[in-house]
mmCIF file of C-alpha atoms in Angstrom:
data_model
loop_
_atom_site.group_PDB
_atom_site.id
_atom_site.type_symbol
_atom_site.label_atom_id
_atom_site.label_comp_id
_atom_site.label_asym_id
_atom_site.label_seq_id
_atom_site.Cartn_x
_atom_site.Cartn_y
_atom_site.Cartn_z
ATOM 1 C CA MET A 1 -11.307 -10.811 10.232
ATOM 2 C CA TYR A 2 -10.672 -13.454 12.850
ATOM 3 C CA LYS A 3 -12.576 -16.699 13.234
ATOM 4 C CA HIS A 4 -14.719 -15.857 16.257
ATOM 5 C CA LEU A 5 -15.120 -12.122 15.597
ATOM 6 C CA ARG A 6 -18.535 -10.670 16.372
ATOM 7 C CA THR A 7 -19.660 -7.061 16.374
ATOM 8 C CA ASN A 8 -19.018 -5.266 19.652
ATOM 9 C CA LEU A 9 -22.080 -3.046 19.267
ATOM 10 C CA PRO A 10 -25.689 -4.311 19.059
ATOM 11 C CA LYS A 11 -27.403 -4.564 15.716
ATOM 12 C CA PRO A 12 -29.629 -1.428 15.934
ATOM 13 C CA THR A 13 -26.418 0.621 15.950
ATOM 14 C CA MET A 14 -25.031 -1.384 13.004
ATOM 15 C CA GLU A 15 -27.888 -0.582 10.628
ATOM 16 C CA LEU A 16 -27.410 1.582 7.539
ATOM 17 C CA ARG A 17 -30.231 4.044 6.853
ATOM 18 C CA GLY A 18 -32.746 2.796 4.300
ATOM 19 C CA PHE A 19 -31.802 -0.881 4.608
ATOM 20 C CA PRO A 20 -33.045 -2.586 7.798
ATOM 21 C CA VAL A 21 -30.969 -5.370 9.300
ATOM 22 C CA PRO A 22 -32.748 -8.764 9.050
ATOM 23 C CA GLU A 23 -35.075 -9.507 11.958
ATOM 24 C CA ASP A 24 -33.397 -12.861 12.539
ATOM 25 C CA MET A 25 -29.906 -11.344 12.758
ATOM 26 C CA PRO A 26 -28.434 -11.990 16.228
ATOM 27 C CA SER A 27 -27.999 -9.018 18.505
ATOM 28 C CA PHE A 28 -24.200 -9.153 18.054
ATOM 29 C CA PRO A 29 -23.728 -10.994 14.754
ATOM 30 C CA SER A 30 -20.606 -12.754 13.582
ATOM 31 C CA TRP A 31 -18.468 -11.003 10.999
ATOM 32 C CA LYS A 32 -19.761 -13.381 8.318
ATOM 33 C CA VAL A 33 -23.397 -12.496 9.052
ATOM 34 C CA TYR A 34 -22.685 -8.769 9.081
ATOM 35 C CA TYR A 35 -20.548 -8.979 5.942
ATOM 36 C CA LYS A 36 -23.505 -10.635 4.200
ATOM 37 C CA TYR A 37 -25.635 -7.644 5.262
ATOM 38 C CA ILE A 38 -23.091 -5.244 3.673
ATOM 39 C CA GLN A 39 -23.045 -7.328 0.495
ATOM 40 C CA ASP A 40 -26.847 -7.286 0.366
ATOM 41 C CA TYR A 41 -26.816 -3.527 0.907
ATOM 42 C CA ALA A 42 -24.437 -3.031 -2.019
ATOM 43 C CA LYS A 43 -26.542 -5.298 -4.231
ATOM 44 C CA HIS A 44 -29.825 -3.612 -3.235
ATOM 45 C CA PHE A 45 -28.532 -0.165 -4.185
ATOM 46 C CA ASP A 46 -26.587 -1.448 -7.225
ATOM 47 C CA LEU A 47 -23.341 0.034 -5.906
ATOM 48 C CA ALA A 48 -20.902 -2.300 -7.672
ATOM 49 C CA ARG A 49 -21.339 -0.544 -10.999
ATOM 50 C CA HIS A 50 -19.992 2.642 -9.426
ATOM 51 C CA ILE A 51 -16.868 0.962 -8.000
ATOM 52 C CA LYS A 52 -13.633 0.624 -9.949
ATOM 53 C CA PHE A 53 -12.326 -2.657 -8.547
ATOM 54 C CA LEU A 54 -8.628 -3.647 -8.718
ATOM 55 C CA HIS A 55 -7.518 -0.022 -8.987
ATOM 56 C CA ASN A 56 -5.365 1.689 -6.380
ATOM 57 C CA VAL A 57 -5.294 5.468 -5.847
ATOM 58 C CA ILE A 58 -1.655 6.595 -5.826
ATOM 59 C CA LEU A 59 -1.976 10.393 -5.690
ATOM 60 C CA VAL A 60 -4.594 13.026 -4.901
ATOM 61 C CA SER A 61 -3.511 16.618 -5.494
ATOM 62 C CA ARG A 62 -5.086 20.060 -5.787
ATOM 63 C CA GLU A 63 -4.094 21.922 -8.949
ATOM 64 C CA ASP A 64 -5.725 24.808 -10.815
ATOM 65 C CA ASN A 65 -8.737 24.716 -8.492
ATOM 66 C CA VAL A 66 -9.573 21.073 -9.307
ATOM 67 C CA TRP A 67 -8.746 17.720 -7.746
ATOM 68 C CA LYS A 68 -6.432 15.527 -9.785
ATOM 69 C CA VAL A 69 -6.553 11.841 -8.953
ATOM 70 C CA LYS A 70 -3.970 9.386 -10.220
ATOM 71 C CA TYR A 71 -4.738 5.709 -9.921
ATOM 72 C CA GLN A 72 -3.284 2.427 -11.104
ATOM 73 C CA ASN A 73 -4.616 -0.896 -12.336
ATOM 74 C CA VAL A 74 -3.098 -3.318 -9.831
ATOM 75 C CA LEU A 75 -2.969 -6.133 -12.400
ATOM 76 C CA SER A 76 -1.565 -4.378 -15.467
ATOM 77 C CA GLY A 77 0.266 -1.527 -13.746
ATOM 78 C CA GLU A 78 -1.327 0.966 -16.140
ATOM 79 C CA GLU A 79 -1.826 4.436 -14.647
ATOM 80 C CA PHE A 80 -4.646 6.901 -15.195
ATOM 81 C CA GLU A 81 -5.511 10.446 -14.133
ATOM 82 C CA GLU A 82 -8.896 12.123 -13.801
ATOM 83 C CA GLN A 83 -10.173 15.446 -12.498
ATOM 84 C CA PHE A 84 -12.929 15.945 -9.940
ATOM 85 C CA ASP A 85 -14.788 18.766 -8.217
ATOM 86 C CA PHE A 86 -15.085 16.893 -4.910
ATOM 87 C CA VAL A 87 -13.031 14.141 -3.271
ATOM 88 C CA ILE A 88 -14.393 11.950 -0.496
ATOM 89 C CA VAL A 89 -11.738 9.865 1.260
ATOM 90 C CA GLY A 90 -13.340 6.757 2.697
ATOM 91 C CA THR A 91 -10.479 4.368 3.387
ATOM 92 C CA GLY A 92 -10.850 4.553 7.167
ATOM 93 C CA HIS A 93 -8.030 4.115 9.640
ATOM 94 C CA TYR A 94 -7.864 0.412 10.457
ATOM 95 C CA SER A 95 -5.458 -0.875 7.806
ATOM 96 C CA LYS A 96 -1.921 0.097 8.925
ATOM 97 C CA PRO A 97 -0.963 -1.492 12.260
ATOM 98 C CA LYS A 98 0.743 0.538 14.956
ATOM 99 C CA TYR A 99 3.619 -1.437 16.457
ATOM 100 C CA PRO A 100 5.188 -0.428 19.786
ATOM 101 C CA ASN A 101 8.942 0.011 20.028
ATOM 102 C CA MET A 102 9.959 -2.687 22.501
ATOM 103 C CA PRO A 103 13.554 -2.921 23.768
ATOM 104 C CA ASN A 104 15.382 -6.096 22.711
ATOM 105 C CA GLU A 105 12.410 -7.493 20.818
ATOM 106 C CA GLU A 106 14.825 -8.553 18.084
ATOM 107 C CA HIS A 107 16.315 -11.125 20.499
ATOM 108 C CA PHE A 108 12.947 -12.780 21.139
ATOM 109 C CA THR A 109 12.757 -16.228 19.510
ATOM 110 C CA GLY A 110 8.984 -16.664 19.669
ATOM 111 C CA THR A 111 6.317 -15.417 17.265
ATOM 112 C CA VAL A 112 5.160 -11.785 17.099
ATOM 113 C CA ILE A 113 2.066 -10.546 15.253
ATOM 114 C CA HIS A 114 -0.306 -7.577 15.350
ATOM 115 C CA SER A 115 -4.036 -8.050 15.951
ATOM 116 C CA HIS A 116 -4.487 -7.005 12.301
ATOM 117 C CA ASP A 117 -3.079 -10.450 11.382
ATOM 118 C CA TYR A 118 -4.773 -12.491 14.118
ATOM 119 C CA LYS A 119 -7.041 -15.198 12.646
ATOM 120 C CA GLU A 120 -7.814 -18.021 15.078
ATOM 121 C CA PRO A 121 -7.065 -18.993 18.680
ATOM 122 C CA GLU A 122 -6.542 -22.733 18.196
ATOM 123 C CA ILE A 123 -2.899 -22.308 17.132
ATOM 124 C CA TYR A 124 -2.158 -21.031 20.644
ATOM 125 C CA LYS A 125 -3.313 -24.231 22.357
ATOM 126 C CA ASP A 126 -1.145 -24.985 25.413
ATOM 127 C CA ARG A 127 1.149 -22.022 24.636
ATOM 128 C CA ARG A 128 2.252 -19.096 26.769
ATOM 129 C CA VAL A 129 0.812 -16.030 25.065
ATOM 130 C CA LEU A 130 1.434 -12.333 25.747
ATOM 131 C CA ILE A 131 -1.183 -9.839 24.619
ATOM 132 C CA VAL A 132 -0.242 -6.165 24.718
ATOM 133 C CA GLY A 133 -3.054 -3.609 24.784
ATOM 134 C CA ALA A 134 -6.524 -3.280 26.281
ATOM 135 C CA GLY A 135 -8.624 -1.595 23.619
ATOM 136 C CA PRO A 136 -11.680 -3.339 22.161
ATOM 137 C CA SER A 137 -9.582 -5.764 20.099
ATOM 138 C CA GLY A 138 -7.177 -6.373 22.953
ATOM 139 C CA MET A 139 -9.938 -7.395 25.319
ATOM 140 C CA ASP A 140 -11.796 -9.472 22.719
ATOM 141 C CA ILE A 141 -8.706 -11.371 21.544
ATOM 142 C CA THR A 142 -7.593 -11.896 25.154
ATOM 143 C CA ILE A 143 -10.825 -13.723 25.912
ATOM 144 C CA ASP A 144 -10.625 -15.658 22.640
ATOM 145 C CA VAL A 145 -7.050 -16.870 23.150
ATOM 146 C CA ALA A 146 -7.490 -17.568 26.876
ATOM 147 C CA ASN A 147 -9.809 -20.442 25.949
ATOM 148 C CA TYR A 148 -6.830 -22.291 24.438
ATOM 149 C CA ALA A 149 -3.578 -20.901 25.866
ATOM 150 C CA LYS A 150 -1.698 -22.519 28.721
ATOM 151 C CA THR A 151 -1.029 -19.033 30.077
ATOM 152 C CA LEU A 152 -2.497 -15.737 28.909
ATOM 153 C CA VAL A 153 -0.327 -12.812 30.022
ATOM 154 C CA HIS A 154 -2.046 -9.474 29.485
ATOM 155 C CA SER A 155 0.100 -6.330 29.547
ATOM 156 C CA HIS A 156 -1.552 -2.918 29.513
ATOM 157 C CA HIS A 157 -1.808 0.410 31.327
ATOM 158 C CA SER A 158 -5.511 1.090 30.831
ATOM 159 C CA LYS A 159 -7.205 2.905 33.695
ATOM 160 C CA ILE A 160 -10.566 1.418 32.772
ATOM 161 C CA LYS A 161 -11.897 -0.810 35.540
ATOM 162 C CA PHE A 162 -13.255 -4.039 34.089
ATOM 163 C CA ASN A 163 -15.280 -6.151 36.519
ATOM 164 C CA THR A 164 -14.902 -9.285 34.389
ATOM 165 C CA VAL A 165 -13.754 -12.403 36.229
ATOM 166 C CA PHE A 166 -11.035 -13.797 33.975
ATOM 167 C CA PRO A 167 -10.046 -17.493 33.892
ATOM 168 C CA LYS A 168 -7.294 -18.923 36.113
ATOM 169 C CA ASN A 169 -4.748 -18.937 33.272
ATOM 170 C CA TYR A 170 -5.054 -15.132 32.919
ATOM 171 C CA ILE A 171 -2.189 -13.062 34.355
ATOM 172 C CA ARG A 172 -2.395 -9.259 34.442
ATOM 173 C CA LYS A 173 0.886 -7.389 33.963
ATOM 174 C CA PRO A 174 2.005 -3.746 33.635
ATOM 175 C CA ASP A 175 3.809 -2.412 30.558
ATOM 176 C CA VAL A 176 6.676 -4.327 28.992
ATOM 177 C CA LYS A 177 10.173 -3.193 30.023
ATOM 178 C CA GLU A 178 12.139 -5.405 27.650
ATOM 179 C CA PHE A 179 12.319 -8.730 25.869
ATOM 180 C CA ASN A 180 14.900 -11.468 26.070
ATOM 181 C CA ALA A 181 15.203 -14.621 23.952
ATOM 182 C CA THR A 182 12.487 -16.585 25.749
ATOM 183 C CA GLY A 183 10.271 -14.080 27.492
ATOM 184 C CA VAL A 184 9.472 -10.625 28.803
ATOM 185 C CA ILE A 185 10.500 -8.472 31.752
ATOM 186 C CA PHE A 186 7.805 -6.051 32.889
ATOM 187 C CA GLN A 187 8.022 -2.586 34.413
ATOM 188 C CA ASP A 188 7.457 -3.997 37.911
ATOM 189 C CA GLY A 189 10.530 -6.225 37.515
ATOM 190 C CA SER A 190 8.554 -9.453 37.113
ATOM 191 C CA TYR A 191 9.302 -11.939 34.349
ATOM 192 C CA GLU A 192 7.245 -14.384 32.279
ATOM 193 C CA ASP A 193 8.330 -17.043 29.789
ATOM 194 C CA ILE A 194 6.480 -16.345 26.549
ATOM 195 C CA ASP A 195 6.024 -18.344 23.334
ATOM 196 C CA ASP A 196 3.908 -15.906 21.321
ATOM 197 C CA VAL A 197 3.126 -12.186 21.323
ATOM 198 C CA ILE A 198 0.030 -10.459 19.937
ATOM 199 C CA TYR A 199 0.197 -6.670 19.802
ATOM 200 C CA CYS A 200 -3.273 -5.146 20.139
ATOM 201 C CA THR A 201 -1.875 -1.644 19.952
ATOM 202 C CA GLY A 202 -4.139 0.043 17.460
ATOM 203 C CA PHE A 203 -3.697 1.504 14.007
ATOM 204 C CA GLN A 204 -2.163 4.535 12.356
ATOM 205 C CA TYR A 205 -3.852 7.206 10.304
ATOM 206 C CA TYR A 206 -2.273 6.467 6.937
ATOM 207 C CA TYR A 207 -2.992 8.398 3.751
ATOM 208 C CA PRO A 208 0.157 8.150 1.598
ATOM 209 C CA PHE A 209 -1.768 9.154 -1.530
ATOM 210 C CA LEU A 210 -2.703 12.620 -0.227
ATOM 211 C CA ASP A 211 -0.354 15.297 -1.610
ATOM 212 C CA LYS A 212 0.692 18.318 0.492
ATOM 213 C CA SER A 213 -1.492 20.450 -1.777
ATOM 214 C CA CYS A 214 -4.496 18.829 -0.093
ATOM 215 C CA GLY A 215 -3.814 21.092 2.883
ATOM 216 C CA LEU A 216 -4.095 18.494 5.625
ATOM 217 C CA ASP A 217 -1.657 17.975 8.483
ATOM 218 C CA LEU A 218 -1.165 14.210 8.507
ATOM 219 C CA SER A 219 0.421 12.206 11.302
ATOM 220 C CA PRO A 220 0.088 8.569 12.408
ATOM 221 C CA LYS A 221 -2.153 9.759 15.251
ATOM 222 C CA SER A 222 -4.330 12.476 13.683
ATOM 223 C CA VAL A 223 -5.647 14.171 10.565
ATOM 224 C CA THR A 224 -6.174 17.916 10.965
ATOM 225 C CA PRO A 225 -7.773 20.422 10.696
ATOM 226 C CA LEU A 226 -11.233 19.012 10.040
ATOM 227 C CA TYR A 227 -14.568 20.781 10.439
ATOM 228 C CA LYS A 228 -17.308 18.582 11.888
ATOM 229 C CA TYR A 229 -14.701 15.834 12.227
ATOM 230 C CA MET A 230 -14.674 15.392 8.433
ATOM 231 C CA VAL A 231 -14.443 18.503 6.187
ATOM 232 C CA ASN A 232 -10.940 19.555 5.137
ATOM 233 C CA ILE A 233 -10.976 23.179 6.305
ATOM 234 C CA ARG A 234 -8.185 24.342 4.018
ATOM 235 C CA GLN A 235 -9.699 22.613 0.982
ATOM 236 C CA PRO A 236 -13.398 22.154 1.838
ATOM 237 C CA THR A 237 -14.260 20.212 -1.326
ATOM 238 C CA MET A 238 -12.467 17.280 0.327
ATOM 239 C CA VAL A 239 -14.202 15.210 2.993
ATOM 240 C CA VAL A 240 -12.402 12.556 5.067
ATOM 241 C CA MET A 241 -14.842 9.957 6.352
ATOM 242 C CA GLY A 242 -14.849 7.626 9.318
ATOM 243 C CA LEU A 243 -12.180 9.109 11.587
ATOM 244 C CA THR A 244 -14.431 9.366 14.636
ATOM 245 C CA VAL A 245 -13.519 7.310 17.698
ATOM 246 C CA ARG A 246 -15.724 6.228 20.619
ATOM 247 C CA ALA A 247 -18.960 6.324 18.699
ATOM 248 C CA CYS A 248 -21.438 4.044 16.950
ATOM 249 C CA LEU A 249 -19.132 3.849 13.945
ATOM 250 C CA VAL A 250 -21.701 2.634 11.397
ATOM 251 C CA VAL A 251 -24.242 5.234 12.527
ATOM 252 C CA ALA A 252 -21.575 7.960 12.402
ATOM 253 C CA LEU A 253 -20.414 6.875 8.936
ATOM 254 C CA ASP A 254 -23.980 6.855 7.660
ATOM 255 C CA ALA A 255 -24.635 10.349 9.028
ATOM 256 C CA GLN A 256 -21.362 11.653 7.605
ATOM 257 C CA SER A 257 -22.218 10.136 4.219
ATOM 258 C CA ARG A 258 -25.555 11.917 4.113
ATOM 259 C CA TYR A 259 -23.935 15.189 5.251
ATOM 260 C CA ALA A 260 -21.268 14.872 2.530
ATOM 261 C CA THR A 261 -23.918 14.090 -0.078
ATOM 262 C CA ALA A 262 -25.912 17.184 0.901
ATOM 263 C CA LEU A 263 -22.714 19.239 0.648
ATOM 264 C CA VAL A 264 -21.885 17.931 -2.841
ATOM 265 C CA LYS A 265 -25.456 18.555 -4.008
ATOM 266 C CA GLY A 266 -25.299 22.143 -2.771
ATOM 267 C CA ASN A 267 -28.129 21.710 -0.276
ATOM 268 C CA PHE A 268 -26.286 23.925 2.212
ATOM 269 C CA THR A 269 -23.250 26.188 2.404
ATOM 270 C CA LEU A 270 -20.338 25.653 4.746
ATOM 271 C CA PRO A 271 -19.274 28.450 7.105
ATOM 272 C CA SER A 272 -16.276 30.563 6.135
ATOM 273 C CA HIS A 273 -12.735 29.264 6.520
ATOM 274 C CA ASP A 274 -12.218 31.387 9.655
ATOM 275 C CA GLU A 275 -15.452 30.188 11.249
ATOM 276 C CA MET A 276 -14.581 26.540 10.595
ATOM 277 C CA MET A 277 -11.084 27.031 12.027
ATOM 278 C CA GLU A 278 -12.576 28.689 15.085
ATOM 279 C CA GLU A 279 -14.770 25.631 15.677
ATOM 280 C CA TRP A 280 -11.790 23.294 15.281
ATOM 281 C CA ASN A 281 -9.555 25.418 17.520
ATOM 282 C CA ARG A 282 -12.166 25.400 20.291
ATOM 283 C CA ARG A 283 -12.124 21.614 20.317
ATOM 284 C CA ALA A 284 -8.317 21.509 20.150
ATOM 285 C CA ASP A 285 -7.999 24.017 23.011
ATOM 286 C CA VAL A 286 -10.201 21.879 25.268
ATOM 287 C CA ILE A 287 -7.993 18.865 24.571
ATOM 288 C CA ARG A 288 -4.773 20.778 25.222
ATOM 289 C CA ALA A 289 -6.188 22.259 28.440
ATOM 290 C CA LYS A 290 -6.733 18.726 29.724
ATOM 291 C CA GLY A 291 -3.155 17.804 28.897
ATOM 292 C CA ARG A 292 -4.344 15.253 26.387
ATOM 293 C CA PRO A 293 -2.711 14.450 23.014
ATOM 294 C CA LEU A 294 -4.121 15.956 19.820
ATOM 295 C CA SER A 295 -5.216 12.472 18.728
ATOM 296 C CA ASP A 296 -8.209 12.998 21.047
ATOM 297 C CA ILE A 297 -9.515 15.462 18.419
ATOM 298 C CA HIS A 298 -11.235 12.491 16.752
ATOM 299 C CA PHE A 299 -13.101 11.379 19.902
ATOM 300 C CA LEU A 300 -16.864 11.825 20.063
ATOM 301 C CA ALA A 301 -17.581 9.918 23.297
ATOM 302 C CA GLU A 302 -20.172 11.817 25.387
ATOM 303 C CA LYS A 303 -20.608 14.382 22.579
ATOM 304 C CA GLU A 304 -21.841 11.808 20.061
ATOM 305 C CA ASP A 305 -25.530 12.734 20.064
ATOM 306 C CA GLU A 306 -24.680 16.441 20.087
ATOM 307 C CA TYR A 307 -22.584 15.805 16.968
ATOM 308 C CA TYR A 308 -25.451 14.164 15.102
ATOM 309 C CA ALA A 309 -27.738 17.068 16.012
ATOM 310 C CA SER A 310 -25.202 19.563 14.663
ATOM 311 C CA LEU A 311 -24.928 17.723 11.331
ATOM 312 C CA THR A 312 -28.702 17.896 10.928
ATOM 313 C CA GLU A 313 -28.937 21.539 11.988
ATOM 314 C CA GLU A 314 -26.386 22.602 9.397
ATOM 315 C CA SER A 315 -27.146 20.314 6.442
ATOM 316 C CA GLY A 316 -30.825 19.455 6.864
ATOM 317 C CA ILE A 317 -30.207 15.689 6.800
ATOM 318 C CA GLU A 318 -32.428 13.372 8.805
ATOM 319 C CA ARG A 319 -31.468 13.414 12.478
ATOM 320 C CA VAL A 320 -29.802 10.344 13.968
ATOM 321 C CA PRO A 321 -32.219 9.482 16.786
ATOM 322 C CA PRO A 322 -30.891 10.088 20.321
ATOM 323 C CA VAL A 323 -31.670 6.465 21.192
ATOM 324 C CA MET A 324 -28.500 5.366 19.364
ATOM 325 C CA PHE A 325 -26.214 7.150 21.811
ATOM 326 C CA LYS A 326 -28.313 5.857 24.706
ATOM 327 C CA ILE A 327 -27.897 2.274 23.503
ATOM 328 C CA ARG A 328 -24.128 2.717 23.192
ATOM 329 C CA SER A 329 -23.947 4.160 26.704
ATOM 330 C CA VAL A 330 -25.773 1.194 28.233
ATOM 331 C CA ASP A 331 -23.766 -1.257 26.142
ATOM 332 C CA THR A 332 -20.519 0.374 27.294
ATOM 333 C CA GLN A 333 -21.499 -0.221 30.914
ATOM 334 C CA ALA A 334 -22.410 -3.817 30.092
ATOM 335 C CA LYS A 335 -18.867 -4.318 28.768
ATOM 336 C CA LEU A 336 -17.420 -2.919 31.991
ATOM 337 C CA ASP A 337 -19.654 -5.227 34.004
ATOM 338 C CA ASP A 338 -18.712 -8.432 32.167
ATOM 339 C CA LEU A 339 -16.947 -8.928 28.843
ATOM 340 C CA TYR A 340 -18.244 -12.491 28.716
ATOM 341 C CA THR A 341 -21.941 -11.612 28.900
ATOM 342 C CA TYR A 342 -22.465 -8.171 27.288
ATOM 343 C CA ARG A 343 -23.316 -9.781 23.962
ATOM 344 C CA ASP A 344 -26.166 -11.735 25.581
ATOM 345 C CA TYR A 345 -28.404 -8.655 25.489
ATOM 346 C CA VAL A 346 -30.902 -7.661 22.805
ATOM 347 C CA TYR A 347 -31.630 -3.964 22.284
ATOM 348 C CA THR A 348 -35.015 -3.162 20.761
ATOM 349 C CA ILE A 349 -35.805 0.394 19.718
ATOM 350 C CA ILE A 350 -39.255 1.649 20.774
ATOM 351 C CA ASP A 351 -39.012 5.189 19.414
ATOM 352 C CA LYS A 352 -36.368 7.836 18.716
ATOM 353 C CA ASP A 353 -35.634 8.223 22.427
ATOM 354 C CA THR A 354 -36.452 4.845 23.942
ATOM 355 C CA PHE A 355 -35.297 1.234 23.813
ATOM 356 C CA VAL A 356 -35.713 -1.913 25.855
ATOM 357 C CA ARG A 357 -33.017 -4.436 26.703
ATOM 358 C CA THR A 358 -33.690 -8.145 27.115
ATOM 359 C CA LEU A 359 -31.645 -11.346 27.167
ATOM 360 C CA GLU A 360 -31.111 -13.054 23.822
ATOM 361 C CA ASP A 361 -32.018 -16.683 23.155
ATOM 362 C CA LYS A 362 -28.543 -18.217 23.202
ATOM 363 C CA ASP A 363 -29.663 -21.210 21.151
ATOM 364 C CA VAL A 364 -30.638 -18.865 18.310
ATOM 365 C CA ASN A 365 -27.348 -16.990 18.643
ATOM 366 C CA ARG A 366 -25.283 -20.174 18.404
ATOM 367 C CA ILE A 367 -26.848 -21.024 15.045
ATOM 368 C CA ARG A 368 -25.448 -17.874 13.467
#
């Protein structure tokens, strides 16, 4: 978590079912405020007693029709093994950084980090900083560092059109061609002296503890095949949570959790293996037909609300209200309009289909 990090989605879309966010929480709270909400959630539902802290899972395998899980005490090194009927993998996919392979980077004498290790912008005061990547973190850290850097050089190939007016020290560049000892040559032949590099180039899907017997095809860019973006089709008593991209992540995680719970309790029956594969293949075929990489298989995007409806239809869980997707759609446009002001809006839900958007009291927001 970096010093000035705030959520990039408004608080109605950050709420976990059954535990309302505090009324006085800012519309886009700081990480400390939201972390306190998660801690309060865990305390309210007495979750800590179900968590085995300081233990690391080292192997999950399928043997004799049961799941065998090996884990290790990280302090003593002692190993254990237990058997389970169901396994829910909830480690996410934002822990192993994805580094680009840049020619001659080894000759560069400045500093190089990934956004995973970015903490505060003040250390870049009066420095010439290169940021590579234009995803959510790339744009957020660019704005953060630009407040302090002498020069902020931003290299990316995103086709997204941002209307933000960046400060005078911001320089837009295409992809990096190669490094030298003191700077970077770009694909257009231009050159910039650089002191520090921050790679905002995303994360890998990384599940080293999952044995081949789990039946999943694992790569740094995808986990397949999954039914409903989460159920391991080849071994459907395993559920992999939180792989969806371009969605209200907290809302999606909450819905997936309730779907998985209903599955474990036997409240519904999954389709056959062939039917689940047919559903997955349809999605994969659409992606291939567009010439897109298989990593897009985890995207919800414009299908987000349709996804929530399908989870409810099959499992009987409470429906995520359509207003959540509507809020995300409006918020996405606000980001395109101005990355400096999109967090100034407050989104208030009226009913399952309707919300209103107003400007937040900035004095209240600064207190948080």
